[in-house]
């Protein structure tokens, strides 16, 4: 798993040498922010999913800033904000609106007289916000623990495979 991720993700040296990112090197150029550890990747992905679900704008900026503060993997945080992308944005926000509406005990549908965009947004805003906050605070811990569990299972599987290979080579 680590080898596959290493091929796809940049490292601190790449960021330090990039002309357009050189001014961010004091923040992004630290090696621990790019190191592929179970804790760093899991925390980075949880932070990215949190901001990916919570904010419709500047997701990557918020996720990277918080991952720098928490010393999480920056690349994992930036990539996992794509949980809401052009394909998933509408279903996620619709479901968040419906869940927020259900939690607030609101009406099932919007009023049919949509006179202005502002009126529509004020009717949608509170249930949508409640749903997004609920999603962000429930899904991001699930991502953290899920990535941890997958990483541990992958490591255990690799250890077992190596020990079987060594046992066969030793003739046991």
PDB file of C-alpha atoms in Angstrom:
ATOM      1  CA  UNK A   1       0.000   0.000   0.000  1.00  0.00           C
ATOM      2  CA  UNK A   2       2.819   2.352   0.916  1.00  0.00           C
ATOM      3  CA  UNK A   3       4.655   1.723  -2.340  1.00  0.00           C
ATOM      4  CA  UNK A   4       1.578   2.534  -4.400  1.00  0.00           C
ATOM      5  CA  UNK A   5       0.939   5.755  -2.501  1.00  0.00           C
ATOM      6  CA  UNK A   6       4.597   6.801  -2.786  1.00  0.00           C
ATOM      7  CA  UNK A   7       4.379   6.614  -6.575  1.00  0.00           C
ATOM      8  CA  UNK A   8       1.324   8.862  -6.715  1.00  0.00           C
ATOM      9  CA  UNK A   9       2.059  11.468  -4.050  1.00  0.00           C
ATOM     10  CA  UNK A  10       4.726  14.181  -4.041  1.00  0.00           C
ATOM     11  CA  UNK A  11       7.299  14.469  -1.300  1.00  0.00           C
ATOM     12  CA  UNK A  12       8.791  17.413   0.639  1.00  0.00           C
ATOM     13  CA  UNK A  13      11.721  17.689  -1.771  1.00  0.00           C
ATOM     14  CA  UNK A  14       9.368  18.092  -4.734  1.00  0.00           C
ATOM     15  CA  UNK A  15       7.550  20.909  -2.945  1.00  0.00           C
ATOM     16  CA  UNK A  16      10.789  22.655  -1.921  1.00  0.00           C
ATOM     17  CA  UNK A  17      12.092  22.539  -5.510  1.00  0.00           C
ATOM     18  CA  UNK A  18       8.859  23.632  -7.183  1.00  0.00           C
ATOM     19  CA  UNK A  19       9.190  27.263  -8.335  1.00  0.00           C
ATOM     20  CA  UNK A  20       5.557  28.181  -7.725  1.00  0.00           C
ATOM     21  CA  UNK A  21       5.453  26.577  -4.253  1.00  0.00           C
ATOM     22  CA  UNK A  22       8.888  27.695  -3.055  1.00  0.00           C
ATOM     23  CA  UNK A  23       7.407  30.498  -0.946  1.00  0.00           C
ATOM     24  CA  UNK A  24       5.401  27.879   0.985  1.00  0.00           C
ATOM     25  CA  UNK A  25       8.479  25.741   1.711  1.00  0.00           C
ATOM     26  CA  UNK A  26       8.728  26.854   5.381  1.00  0.00           C
ATOM     27  CA  UNK A  27       5.245  25.383   5.903  1.00  0.00           C
ATOM     28  CA  UNK A  28       4.965  22.598   3.327  1.00  0.00           C
ATOM     29  CA  UNK A  29       8.635  21.690   3.042  1.00  0.00           C
ATOM     30  CA  UNK A  30       8.778  19.736   6.294  1.00  0.00           C
ATOM     31  CA  UNK A  31       9.366  16.031   5.709  1.00  0.00           C
ATOM     32  CA  UNK A  32       6.892  14.803   8.342  1.00  0.00           C
ATOM     33  CA  UNK A  33       4.017  16.391   6.413  1.00  0.00           C
ATOM     34  CA  UNK A  34       4.682  14.125   3.429  1.00  0.00           C
ATOM     35  CA  UNK A  35       5.820  10.958   5.201  1.00  0.00           C
ATOM     36  CA  UNK A  36       3.501   7.982   4.678  1.00  0.00           C
ATOM     37  CA  UNK A  37       2.702   6.798   8.178  1.00  0.00           C
ATOM     38  CA  UNK A  38      -0.532   5.179   9.296  1.00  0.00           C
ATOM     39  CA  UNK A  39      -1.363   8.016  11.672  1.00  0.00           C
ATOM     40  CA  UNK A  40      -0.415  10.810   9.264  1.00  0.00           C
ATOM     41  CA  UNK A  41      -2.348   9.440   6.303  1.00  0.00           C
ATOM     42  CA  UNK A  42      -5.411   8.523   8.392  1.00  0.00           C
ATOM     43  CA  UNK A  43      -5.484  11.938  10.042  1.00  0.00           C
ATOM     44  CA  UNK A  44      -4.885  13.723   6.743  1.00  0.00           C
ATOM     45  CA  UNK A  45      -7.722  11.857   5.064  1.00  0.00           C
ATOM     46  CA  UNK A  46     -10.071  12.543   7.978  1.00  0.00           C
ATOM     47  CA  UNK A  47      -9.227  16.263   7.867  1.00  0.00           C
ATOM     48  CA  UNK A  48      -9.718  16.335   4.096  1.00  0.00           C
ATOM     49  CA  UNK A  49     -13.073  14.567   4.240  1.00  0.00           C
ATOM     50  CA  UNK A  50     -14.165  16.871   7.070  1.00  0.00           C
ATOM     51  CA  UNK A  51     -13.509  20.013   5.041  1.00  0.00           C
ATOM     52  CA  UNK A  52     -14.626  18.372   1.814  1.00  0.00           C
ATOM     53  CA  UNK A  53     -18.056  17.800   3.322  1.00  0.00           C
ATOM     54  CA  UNK A  54     -18.295  20.952   5.404  1.00  0.00           C
ATOM     55  CA  UNK A  55     -17.231  23.721   3.034  1.00  0.00           C
ATOM     56  CA  UNK A  56     -18.218  24.147  -0.605  1.00  0.00           C
ATOM     57  CA  UNK A  57     -15.254  26.478  -1.294  1.00  0.00           C
ATOM     58  CA  UNK A  58     -11.545  26.603  -0.374  1.00  0.00           C
ATOM     59  CA  UNK A  59     -11.700  23.011   0.843  1.00  0.00           C
ATOM     60  CA  UNK A  60      -8.119  22.208  -0.049  1.00  0.00           C
ATOM     61  CA  UNK A  61      -6.809  25.410   1.525  1.00  0.00           C
ATOM     62  CA  UNK A  62      -8.555  24.699   4.847  1.00  0.00           C
ATOM     63  CA  UNK A  63      -7.586  21.011   4.808  1.00  0.00           C
ATOM     64  CA  UNK A  64      -3.916  21.755   4.109  1.00  0.00           C
ATOM     65  CA  UNK A  65      -3.768  24.467   6.786  1.00  0.00           C
ATOM     66  CA  UNK A  66      -5.283  22.208   9.447  1.00  0.00           C
ATOM     67  CA  UNK A  67      -3.157  19.236   8.398  1.00  0.00           C
ATOM     68  CA  UNK A  68      -0.037  21.391   8.801  1.00  0.00           C
ATOM     69  CA  UNK A  69      -1.172  22.325  12.316  1.00  0.00           C
ATOM     70  CA  UNK A  70      -1.955  18.686  13.202  1.00  0.00           C
ATOM     71  CA  UNK A  71       1.156  17.334  11.415  1.00  0.00           C
ATOM     72  CA  UNK A  72      -0.980  15.126   9.209  1.00  0.00           C
ATOM     73  CA  UNK A  73      -0.150  14.049   5.670  1.00  0.00           C
ATOM     74  CA  UNK A  74      -0.808  17.086   3.476  1.00  0.00           C
ATOM     75  CA  UNK A  75      -1.267  15.174   0.224  1.00  0.00           C
ATOM     76  CA  UNK A  76      -3.826  12.831   1.783  1.00  0.00           C
ATOM     77  CA  UNK A  77      -5.711  15.820   3.184  1.00  0.00           C
ATOM     78  CA  UNK A  78      -5.755  17.639  -0.148  1.00  0.00           C
ATOM     79  CA  UNK A  79      -6.796  14.590  -2.157  1.00  0.00           C
ATOM     80  CA  UNK A  80      -9.521  13.469   0.229  1.00  0.00           C
ATOM     81  CA  UNK A  81     -11.318  16.804  -0.069  1.00  0.00           C
ATOM     82  CA  UNK A  82     -12.412  15.460  -3.422  1.00  0.00           C
ATOM     83  CA  UNK A  83     -15.065  13.424  -1.618  1.00  0.00           C
ATOM     84  CA  UNK A  84     -17.313  16.195  -2.917  1.00  0.00           C
ATOM     85  CA  UNK A  85     -16.442  16.528  -6.564  1.00  0.00           C
ATOM     86  CA  UNK A  86     -18.605  17.537  -9.540  1.00  0.00           C
ATOM     87  CA  UNK A  87     -20.119  14.039  -9.654  1.00  0.00           C
ATOM     88  CA  UNK A  88     -20.861  13.641  -5.927  1.00  0.00           C
ATOM     89  CA  UNK A  89     -21.570  17.257  -4.974  1.00  0.00           C
ATOM     90  CA  UNK A  90     -25.287  17.284  -5.796  1.00  0.00           C
ATOM     91  CA  UNK A  91     -26.184  13.938  -4.160  1.00  0.00           C
ATOM     92  CA  UNK A  92     -24.193  14.709  -1.006  1.00  0.00           C
ATOM     93  CA  UNK A  93     -25.692  18.160  -0.604  1.00  0.00           C
ATOM     94  CA  UNK A  94     -29.214  16.919  -1.380  1.00  0.00           C
ATOM     95  CA  UNK A  95     -28.865  14.132   1.207  1.00  0.00           C
ATOM     96  CA  UNK A  96     -27.409  16.570   3.755  1.00  0.00           C
ATOM     97  CA  UNK A  97     -30.355  18.902   3.153  1.00  0.00           C
ATOM     98  CA  UNK A  98     -32.866  16.072   3.606  1.00  0.00           C
ATOM     99  CA  UNK A  99     -31.170  14.824   6.801  1.00  0.00           C
ATOM    100  CA  UNK A 100     -30.984  18.361   8.197  1.00  0.00           C
ATOM    101  CA  UNK A 101     -34.611  18.935   7.288  1.00  0.00           C
ATOM    102  CA  UNK A 102     -35.588  15.685   9.039  1.00  0.00           C
ATOM    103  CA  UNK A 103     -33.587  16.607  12.147  1.00  0.00           C
ATOM    104  CA  UNK A 104     -35.130  20.066  12.305  1.00  0.00           C
ATOM    105  CA  UNK A 105     -38.619  18.662  11.721  1.00  0.00           C
ATOM    106  CA  UNK A 106     -39.166  20.842   8.651  1.00  0.00           C
ATOM    107  CA  UNK A 107     -41.506  20.456   5.728  1.00  0.00           C
ATOM    108  CA  UNK A 108     -40.738  17.781   3.145  1.00  0.00           C
ATOM    109  CA  UNK A 109     -40.459  20.137   0.182  1.00  0.00           C
ATOM    110  CA  UNK A 110     -39.557  23.737  -0.611  1.00  0.00           C
ATOM    111  CA  UNK A 111     -42.455  26.118  -1.200  1.00  0.00           C
ATOM    112  CA  UNK A 112     -43.442  26.129  -4.894  1.00  0.00           C
ATOM    113  CA  UNK A 113     -43.201  29.932  -5.328  1.00  0.00           C
ATOM    114  CA  UNK A 114     -39.460  30.358  -5.811  1.00  0.00           C
ATOM    115  CA  UNK A 115     -39.456  34.104  -6.293  1.00  0.00           C
ATOM    116  CA  UNK A 116     -35.750  34.704  -5.882  1.00  0.00           C
ATOM    117  CA  UNK A 117     -32.513  32.858  -5.401  1.00  0.00           C
ATOM    118  CA  UNK A 118     -32.007  34.539  -2.021  1.00  0.00           C
ATOM    119  CA  UNK A 119     -35.380  33.301  -0.777  1.00  0.00           C
ATOM    120  CA  UNK A 120     -34.528  29.789  -1.965  1.00  0.00           C
ATOM    121  CA  UNK A 121     -31.133  29.836  -0.248  1.00  0.00           C
ATOM    122  CA  UNK A 122     -32.518  31.067   3.061  1.00  0.00           C
ATOM    123  CA  UNK A 123     -35.054  28.241   3.021  1.00  0.00           C
ATOM    124  CA  UNK A 124     -32.369  25.666   2.272  1.00  0.00           C
ATOM    125  CA  UNK A 125     -29.549  27.111   4.390  1.00  0.00           C
ATOM    126  CA  UNK A 126     -30.327  25.922   7.908  1.00  0.00           C
ATOM    127  CA  UNK A 127     -31.247  22.298   7.075  1.00  0.00           C
ATOM    128  CA  UNK A 128     -28.299  22.048   4.678  1.00  0.00           C
ATOM    129  CA  UNK A 129     -25.883  23.415   7.274  1.00  0.00           C
ATOM    130  CA  UNK A 130     -27.168  21.035   9.952  1.00  0.00           C
ATOM    131  CA  UNK A 131     -26.853  18.084   7.563  1.00  0.00           C
ATOM    132  CA  UNK A 132     -23.352  19.024   6.416  1.00  0.00           C
ATOM    133  CA  UNK A 133     -22.111  19.534   9.975  1.00  0.00           C
ATOM    134  CA  UNK A 134     -23.573  16.175  10.974  1.00  0.00           C
ATOM    135  CA  UNK A 135     -21.972  14.462   7.956  1.00  0.00           C
ATOM    136  CA  UNK A 136     -18.590  16.105   8.583  1.00  0.00           C
ATOM    137  CA  UNK A 137     -18.520  15.174  12.256  1.00  0.00           C
ATOM    138  CA  UNK A 138     -19.637  11.575  11.685  1.00  0.00           C
ATOM    139  CA  UNK A 139     -17.934  10.612   8.413  1.00  0.00           C
ATOM    140  CA  UNK A 140     -14.464  12.015   9.173  1.00  0.00           C
ATOM    141  CA  UNK A 141     -13.927   9.883  12.328  1.00  0.00           C
ATOM    142  CA  UNK A 142     -15.200   6.883  10.365  1.00  0.00           C
ATOM    143  CA  UNK A 143     -12.595   7.634   7.685  1.00  0.00           C
ATOM    144  CA  UNK A 144      -9.849   7.962  10.315  1.00  0.00           C
ATOM    145  CA  UNK A 145     -10.645   4.629  11.948  1.00  0.00           C
ATOM    146  CA  UNK A 146     -11.333   2.945   8.597  1.00  0.00           C
ATOM    147  CA  UNK A 147      -7.967   3.973   7.138  1.00  0.00           C
ATOM    148  CA  UNK A 148      -6.264   2.850  10.359  1.00  0.00           C
ATOM    149  CA  UNK A 149      -7.973  -0.541  10.172  1.00  0.00           C
ATOM    150  CA  UNK A 150      -7.181  -0.996   6.471  1.00  0.00           C
ATOM    151  CA  UNK A 151      -3.558  -0.004   7.027  1.00  0.00           C
ATOM    152  CA  UNK A 152      -3.198  -2.467   9.919  1.00  0.00           C
ATOM    153  CA  UNK A 153      -4.879  -5.258   7.943  1.00  0.00           C
ATOM    154  CA  UNK A 154      -2.633  -4.571   4.957  1.00  0.00           C
ATOM    155  CA  UNK A 155       0.459  -4.647   7.174  1.00  0.00           C
ATOM    156  CA  UNK A 156      -0.630  -7.865   8.869  1.00  0.00           C
ATOM    157  CA  UNK A 157      -1.336  -9.469   5.494  1.00  0.00           C
ATOM    158  CA  UNK A 158       2.128  -8.445   4.233  1.00  0.00           C
ATOM    159  CA  UNK A 159       3.796  -9.832   7.378  1.00  0.00           C
ATOM    160  CA  UNK A 160       1.973 -13.154   6.998  1.00  0.00           C
ATOM    161  CA  UNK A 161       2.875 -13.359   3.323  1.00  0.00           C
ATOM    162  CA  UNK A 162       6.543 -12.663   4.091  1.00  0.00           C
ATOM    163  CA  UNK A 163       6.684 -15.219   6.898  1.00  0.00           C
ATOM    164  CA  UNK A 164       5.109 -17.880   4.635  1.00  0.00           C
ATOM    165  CA  UNK A 165       7.612 -17.071   1.925  1.00  0.00           C
ATOM    166  CA  UNK A 166      10.514 -17.342   4.387  1.00  0.00           C
ATOM    167  CA  UNK A 167       9.167 -20.607   5.776  1.00  0.00           C
ATOM    168  CA  UNK A 168       8.941 -22.070   2.249  1.00  0.00           C
ATOM    169  CA  UNK A 169      12.467 -20.859   1.452  1.00  0.00           C
ATOM    170  CA  UNK A 170      13.809 -22.432   4.642  1.00  0.00           C
ATOM    171  CA  UNK A 171      12.034 -25.702   3.863  1.00  0.00           C
ATOM    172  CA  UNK A 172       9.894 -25.709   6.996  1.00  0.00           C
TER     173      UNK A 172
END
